[in-house]
Tab-separated table of C-alpha atoms and ligand atoms in Angstrom:
chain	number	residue	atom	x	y	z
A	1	UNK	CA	86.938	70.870	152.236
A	2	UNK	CA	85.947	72.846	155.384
A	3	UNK	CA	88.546	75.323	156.562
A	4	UNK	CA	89.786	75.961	160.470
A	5	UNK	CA	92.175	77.773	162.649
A	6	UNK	CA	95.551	76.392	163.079
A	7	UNK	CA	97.259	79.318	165.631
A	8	UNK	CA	96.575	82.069	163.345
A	9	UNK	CA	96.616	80.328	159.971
A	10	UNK	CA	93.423	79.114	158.211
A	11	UNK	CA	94.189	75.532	156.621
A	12	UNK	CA	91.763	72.894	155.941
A	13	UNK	CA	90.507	70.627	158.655
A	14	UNK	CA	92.900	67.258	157.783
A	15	UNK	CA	95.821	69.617	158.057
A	16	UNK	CA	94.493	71.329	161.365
A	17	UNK	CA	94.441	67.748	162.781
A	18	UNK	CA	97.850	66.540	161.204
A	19	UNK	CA	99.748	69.797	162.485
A	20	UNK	CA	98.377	69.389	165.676
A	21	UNK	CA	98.930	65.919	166.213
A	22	UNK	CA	102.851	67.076	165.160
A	23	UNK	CA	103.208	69.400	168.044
A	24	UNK	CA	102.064	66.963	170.836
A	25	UNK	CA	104.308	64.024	169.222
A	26	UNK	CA	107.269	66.928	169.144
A	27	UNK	CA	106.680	67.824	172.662
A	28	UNK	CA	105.449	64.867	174.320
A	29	UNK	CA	108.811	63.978	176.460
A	30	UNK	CA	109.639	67.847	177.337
A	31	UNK	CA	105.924	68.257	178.157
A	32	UNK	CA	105.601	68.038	181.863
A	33	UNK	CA	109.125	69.870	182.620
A	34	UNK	CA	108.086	72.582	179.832
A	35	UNK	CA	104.675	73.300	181.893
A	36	UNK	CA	106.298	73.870	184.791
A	37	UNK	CA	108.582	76.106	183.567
A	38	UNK	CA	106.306	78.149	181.757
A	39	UNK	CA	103.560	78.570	184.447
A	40	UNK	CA	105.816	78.988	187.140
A	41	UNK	CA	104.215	75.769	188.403
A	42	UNK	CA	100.601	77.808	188.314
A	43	UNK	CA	99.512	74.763	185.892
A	44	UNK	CA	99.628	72.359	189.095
A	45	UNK	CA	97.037	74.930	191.196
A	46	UNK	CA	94.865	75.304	188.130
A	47	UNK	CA	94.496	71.656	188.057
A	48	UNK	CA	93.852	71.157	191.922
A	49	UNK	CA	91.217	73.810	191.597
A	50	UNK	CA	89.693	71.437	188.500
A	51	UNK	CA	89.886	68.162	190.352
A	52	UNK	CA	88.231	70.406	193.837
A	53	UNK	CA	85.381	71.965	191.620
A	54	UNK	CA	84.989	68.216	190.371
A	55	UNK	CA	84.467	66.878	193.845
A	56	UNK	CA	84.962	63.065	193.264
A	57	UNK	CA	83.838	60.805	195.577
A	58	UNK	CA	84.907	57.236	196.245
A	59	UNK	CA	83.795	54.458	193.726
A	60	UNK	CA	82.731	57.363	190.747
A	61	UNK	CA	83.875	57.372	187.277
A	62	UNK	CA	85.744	60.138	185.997
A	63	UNK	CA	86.867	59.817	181.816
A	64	UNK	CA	89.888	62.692	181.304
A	65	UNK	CA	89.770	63.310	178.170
A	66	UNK	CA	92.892	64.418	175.707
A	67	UNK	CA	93.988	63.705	179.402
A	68	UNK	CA	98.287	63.289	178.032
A	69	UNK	CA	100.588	62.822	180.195
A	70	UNK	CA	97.745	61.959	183.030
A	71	UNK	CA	97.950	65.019	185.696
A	72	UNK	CA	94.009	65.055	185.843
A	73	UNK	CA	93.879	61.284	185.746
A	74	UNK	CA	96.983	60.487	188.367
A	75	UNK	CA	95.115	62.482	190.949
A	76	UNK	CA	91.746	61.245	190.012
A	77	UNK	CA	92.521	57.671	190.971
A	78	UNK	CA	93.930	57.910	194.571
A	79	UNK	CA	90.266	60.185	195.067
A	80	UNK	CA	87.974	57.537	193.647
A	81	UNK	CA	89.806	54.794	194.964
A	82	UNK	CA	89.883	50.801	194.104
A	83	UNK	CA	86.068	51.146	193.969
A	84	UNK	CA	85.809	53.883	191.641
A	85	UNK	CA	87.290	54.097	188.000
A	86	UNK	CA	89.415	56.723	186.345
A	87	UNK	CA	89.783	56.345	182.272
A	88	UNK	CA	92.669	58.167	180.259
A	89	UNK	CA	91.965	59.201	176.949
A	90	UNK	CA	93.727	61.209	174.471
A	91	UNK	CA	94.224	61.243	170.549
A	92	UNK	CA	97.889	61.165	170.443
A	93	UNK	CA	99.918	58.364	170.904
A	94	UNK	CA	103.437	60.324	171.940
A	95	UNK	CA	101.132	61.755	174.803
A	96	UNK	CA	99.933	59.023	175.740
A	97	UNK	CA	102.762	56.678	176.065
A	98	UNK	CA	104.298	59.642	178.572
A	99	UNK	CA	100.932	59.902	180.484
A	100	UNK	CA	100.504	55.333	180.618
A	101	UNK	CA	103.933	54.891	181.396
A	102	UNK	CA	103.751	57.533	184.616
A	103	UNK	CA	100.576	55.904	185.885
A	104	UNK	CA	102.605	52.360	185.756
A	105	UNK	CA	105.364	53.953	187.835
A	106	UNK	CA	103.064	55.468	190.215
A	107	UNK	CA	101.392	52.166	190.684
A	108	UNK	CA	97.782	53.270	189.250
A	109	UNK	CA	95.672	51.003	187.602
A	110	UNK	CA	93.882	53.142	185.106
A	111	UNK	CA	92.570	51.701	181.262
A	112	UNK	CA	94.127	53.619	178.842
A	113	UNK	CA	92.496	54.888	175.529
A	114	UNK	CA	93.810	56.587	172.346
A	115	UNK	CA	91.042	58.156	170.839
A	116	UNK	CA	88.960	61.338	169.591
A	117	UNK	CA	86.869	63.355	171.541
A	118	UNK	CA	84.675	64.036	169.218
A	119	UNK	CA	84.315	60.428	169.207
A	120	UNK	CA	84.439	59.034	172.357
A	121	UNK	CA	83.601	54.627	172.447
A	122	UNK	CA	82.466	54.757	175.171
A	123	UNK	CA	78.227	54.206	175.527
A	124	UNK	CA	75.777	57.093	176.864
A	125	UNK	CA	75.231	57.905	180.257
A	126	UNK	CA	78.378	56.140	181.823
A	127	UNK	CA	80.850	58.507	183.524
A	128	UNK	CA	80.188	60.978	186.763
A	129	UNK	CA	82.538	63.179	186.163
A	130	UNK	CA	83.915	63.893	182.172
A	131	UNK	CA	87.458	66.680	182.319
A	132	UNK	CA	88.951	68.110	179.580
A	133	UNK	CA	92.104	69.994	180.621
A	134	UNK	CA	94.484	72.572	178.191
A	135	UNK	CA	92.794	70.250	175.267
A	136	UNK	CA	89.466	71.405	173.964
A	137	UNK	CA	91.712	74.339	171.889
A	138	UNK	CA	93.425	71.632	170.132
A	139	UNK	CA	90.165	70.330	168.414
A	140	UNK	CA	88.740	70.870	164.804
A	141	UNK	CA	85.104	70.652	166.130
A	142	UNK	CA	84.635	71.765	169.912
A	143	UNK	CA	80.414	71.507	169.426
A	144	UNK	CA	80.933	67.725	168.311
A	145	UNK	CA	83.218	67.117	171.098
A	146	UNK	CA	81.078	69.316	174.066
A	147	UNK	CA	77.981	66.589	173.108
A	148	UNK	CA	79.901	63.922	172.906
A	149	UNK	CA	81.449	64.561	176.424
A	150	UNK	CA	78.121	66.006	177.760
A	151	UNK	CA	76.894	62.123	175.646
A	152	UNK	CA	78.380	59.536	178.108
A	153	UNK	CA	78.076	62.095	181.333
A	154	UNK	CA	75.080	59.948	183.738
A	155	UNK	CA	72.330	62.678	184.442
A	156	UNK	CA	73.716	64.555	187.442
A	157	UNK	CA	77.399	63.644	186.105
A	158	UNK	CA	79.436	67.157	185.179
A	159	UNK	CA	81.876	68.459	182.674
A	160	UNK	CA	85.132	70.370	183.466
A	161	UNK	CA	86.754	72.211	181.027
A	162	UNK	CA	89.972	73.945	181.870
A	163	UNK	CA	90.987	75.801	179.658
A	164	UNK	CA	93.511	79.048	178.672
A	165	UNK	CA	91.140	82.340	178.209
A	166	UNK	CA	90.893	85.605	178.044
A	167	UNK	CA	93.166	87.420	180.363
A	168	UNK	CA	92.060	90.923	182.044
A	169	UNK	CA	92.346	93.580	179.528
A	170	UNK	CA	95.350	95.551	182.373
A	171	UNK	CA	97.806	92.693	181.453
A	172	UNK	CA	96.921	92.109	177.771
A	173	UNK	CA	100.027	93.637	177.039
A	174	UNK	CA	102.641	91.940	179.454
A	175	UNK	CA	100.802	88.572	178.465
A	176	UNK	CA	101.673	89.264	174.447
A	177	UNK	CA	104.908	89.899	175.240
A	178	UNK	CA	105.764	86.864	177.220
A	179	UNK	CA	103.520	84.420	175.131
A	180	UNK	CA	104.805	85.761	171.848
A	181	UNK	CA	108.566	86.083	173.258
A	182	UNK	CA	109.793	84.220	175.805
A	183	UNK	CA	107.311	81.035	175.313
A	184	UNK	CA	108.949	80.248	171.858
A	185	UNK	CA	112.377	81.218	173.241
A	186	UNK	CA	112.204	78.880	175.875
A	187	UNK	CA	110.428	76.286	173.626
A	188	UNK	CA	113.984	76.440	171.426
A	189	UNK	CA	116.017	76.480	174.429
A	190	UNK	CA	114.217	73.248	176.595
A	191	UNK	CA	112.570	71.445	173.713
A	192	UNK	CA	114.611	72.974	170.822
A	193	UNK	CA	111.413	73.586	169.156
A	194	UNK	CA	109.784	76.951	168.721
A	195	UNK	CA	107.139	76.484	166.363
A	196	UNK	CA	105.085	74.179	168.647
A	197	UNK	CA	105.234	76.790	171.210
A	198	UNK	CA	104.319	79.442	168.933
A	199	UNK	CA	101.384	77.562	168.038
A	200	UNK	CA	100.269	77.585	171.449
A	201	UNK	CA	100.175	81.159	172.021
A	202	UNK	CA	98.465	81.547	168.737
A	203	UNK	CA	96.133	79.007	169.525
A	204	UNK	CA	94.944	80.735	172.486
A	205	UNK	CA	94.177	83.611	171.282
A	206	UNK	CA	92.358	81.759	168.524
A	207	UNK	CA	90.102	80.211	171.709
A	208	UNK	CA	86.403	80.991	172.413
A	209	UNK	CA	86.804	83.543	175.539
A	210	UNK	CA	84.612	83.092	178.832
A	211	UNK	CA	81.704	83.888	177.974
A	212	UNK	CA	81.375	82.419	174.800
A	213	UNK	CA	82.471	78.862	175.578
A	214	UNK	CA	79.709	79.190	178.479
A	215	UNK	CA	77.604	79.485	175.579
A	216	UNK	CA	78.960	76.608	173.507
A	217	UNK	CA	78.396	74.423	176.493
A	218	UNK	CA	74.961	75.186	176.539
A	219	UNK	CA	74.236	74.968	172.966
A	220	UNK	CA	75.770	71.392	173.602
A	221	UNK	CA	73.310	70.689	176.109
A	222	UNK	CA	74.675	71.513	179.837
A	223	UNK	CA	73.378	73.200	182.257
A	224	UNK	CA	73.834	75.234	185.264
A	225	UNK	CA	77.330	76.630	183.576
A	226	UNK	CA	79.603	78.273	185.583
A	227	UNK	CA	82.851	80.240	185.047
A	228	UNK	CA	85.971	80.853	187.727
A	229	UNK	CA	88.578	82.968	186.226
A	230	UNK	CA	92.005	82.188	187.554
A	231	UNK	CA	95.125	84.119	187.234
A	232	UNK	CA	92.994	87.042	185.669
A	233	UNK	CA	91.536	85.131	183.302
A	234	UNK	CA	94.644	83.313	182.052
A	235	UNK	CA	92.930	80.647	182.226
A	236	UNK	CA	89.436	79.643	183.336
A	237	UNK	CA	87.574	76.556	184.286
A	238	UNK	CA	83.759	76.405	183.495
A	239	UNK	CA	81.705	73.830	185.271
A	240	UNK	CA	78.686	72.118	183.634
A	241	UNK	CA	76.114	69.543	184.269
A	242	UNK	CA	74.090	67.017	182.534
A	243	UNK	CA	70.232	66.699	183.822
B	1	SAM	N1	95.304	67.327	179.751
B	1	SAM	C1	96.746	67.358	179.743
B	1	SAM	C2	97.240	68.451	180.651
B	1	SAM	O1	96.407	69.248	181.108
B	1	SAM	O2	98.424	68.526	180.919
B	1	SAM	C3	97.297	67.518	178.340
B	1	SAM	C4	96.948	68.807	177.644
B	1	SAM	S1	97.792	69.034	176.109
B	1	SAM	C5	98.058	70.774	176.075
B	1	SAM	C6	96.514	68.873	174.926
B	1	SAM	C7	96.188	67.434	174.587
B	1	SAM	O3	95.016	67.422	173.755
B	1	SAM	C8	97.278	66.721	173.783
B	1	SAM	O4	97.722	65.589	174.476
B	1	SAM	C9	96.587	66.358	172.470
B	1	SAM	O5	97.024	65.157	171.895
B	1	SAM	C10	95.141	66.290	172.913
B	1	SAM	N2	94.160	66.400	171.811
B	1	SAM	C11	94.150	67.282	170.796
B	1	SAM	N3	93.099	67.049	169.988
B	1	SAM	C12	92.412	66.010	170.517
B	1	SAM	C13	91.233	65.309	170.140
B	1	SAM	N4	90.534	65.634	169.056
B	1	SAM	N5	90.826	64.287	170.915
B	1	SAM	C14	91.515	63.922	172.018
B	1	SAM	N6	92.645	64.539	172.416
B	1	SAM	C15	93.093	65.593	171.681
């Protein structure tokens, strides 16, 4: 059995999946209050920049996948309008539920799909625009999942990835403390549930940094990669395209 990173442990690859899929169905109904909290509300401006490097115009398709509790895909479908089409994916079912549920009560019509991104059903060359936001970290094989988004992008369709990174070396310190501190503090306090939180502070520092997910995108095929650092590198979006 092939072995992977789960935050800082190395387990096999069924129990990266199954622990994983145990923190989003722990923190699926404290998610959206607990991302606000922790960024400050940054996680709302990281996103806008995502959906503005995206561009989408009226009547595209855009697929978000591990898209959760449907941020990306909420503002997706008032920008593509009745005309366009705007799919949610994501593997979990706890996240998913959240993220369906909000679209009803916002009044969006979007199709709603629990699956694996390193298996997307959906055929080859359908979607303008594929996103994956805060979730390519979470997955046991990021190659499989880069060509099977990069798969079902149209030619001239492009990938987002959002995605925590590697912060400027200055702050390295300051960002420890809080990730390693207060993140799991406040995880008990909001969610009552630490563990999930320290998992995602492990977890990013398990993730490719900049330069090398540039380099996994290309290996999966896209081209004309580019990378915009935000909050010092916090996190950074990279911007791909299918030809
Ligand atoms: N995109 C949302 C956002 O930005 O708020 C949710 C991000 S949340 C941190 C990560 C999501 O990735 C979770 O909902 C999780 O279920 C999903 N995920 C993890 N592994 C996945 C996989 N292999 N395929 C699809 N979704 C996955």
């Amino acid at each position: 059995m092939s072995k992977t990173h789960f935050g800082f442990e190395t387990v096999d690859e069924q129990e990266k999946s199954r622990r994983v899929a145990g923190v989003f169905s722990s923190v699926a109904q404290k998610y959206d209050v607990m991302n606000d909290l922790m960024s400050m509300g940054l996680h709302r401006l990281w996103k806008k920049f995502a959906i503005d490097l995206a561009a989408p115009r009226p009547g595209e398709r855009v697929l978000d996948v591990a898209g959760g509790t449907a941020d990306l895909s909420s503002a997706f479908a008032r920008l593509v309008g009745p005309t366009g089409q705007v799919w949610l994916t994501d593997i979990n079912n706890a996240m998913i539920t959240v993220g369906r549920d909000r679209l009803l009560d916002e009044g969006v019509l979007a199709p709603v799909a629990q699956c694996d991104a390193e298996k997307l059903p959906f055929p080859d060359n359908h979607f303008d625009i594929v996103t994956v936001a805060f979730g390519l970290r979470n997955m046991t094989h990021k190659d499989k999942a880069l060509e099977e988004m990069r798969r079902v992008l149209r030619p001239g369709g492009r990938l987002l990835v959002l995605e925590f990174s590697k912060v400027w070396k200055p702050l390295e310190k300051a960002y420890d403390a809080y990730s390693f501190k207060l993140l799991p503090w406040l995880g008990q306090k909001i969610a009552g549930d630490a563990d999930s939180y320290r998992y995602l502070a492990e977890s990013i520092r398990m993730h490719p940094d900049q330069a090398t997910l540039k380099a996994m995108m290309e290996q999966a095929g896209l081209e004309r990669v580019e990378v915009f650092n935000m909050t010092a590198g916090v996190v950074a979006l990279h911007r791909g395209y299918k030809f």
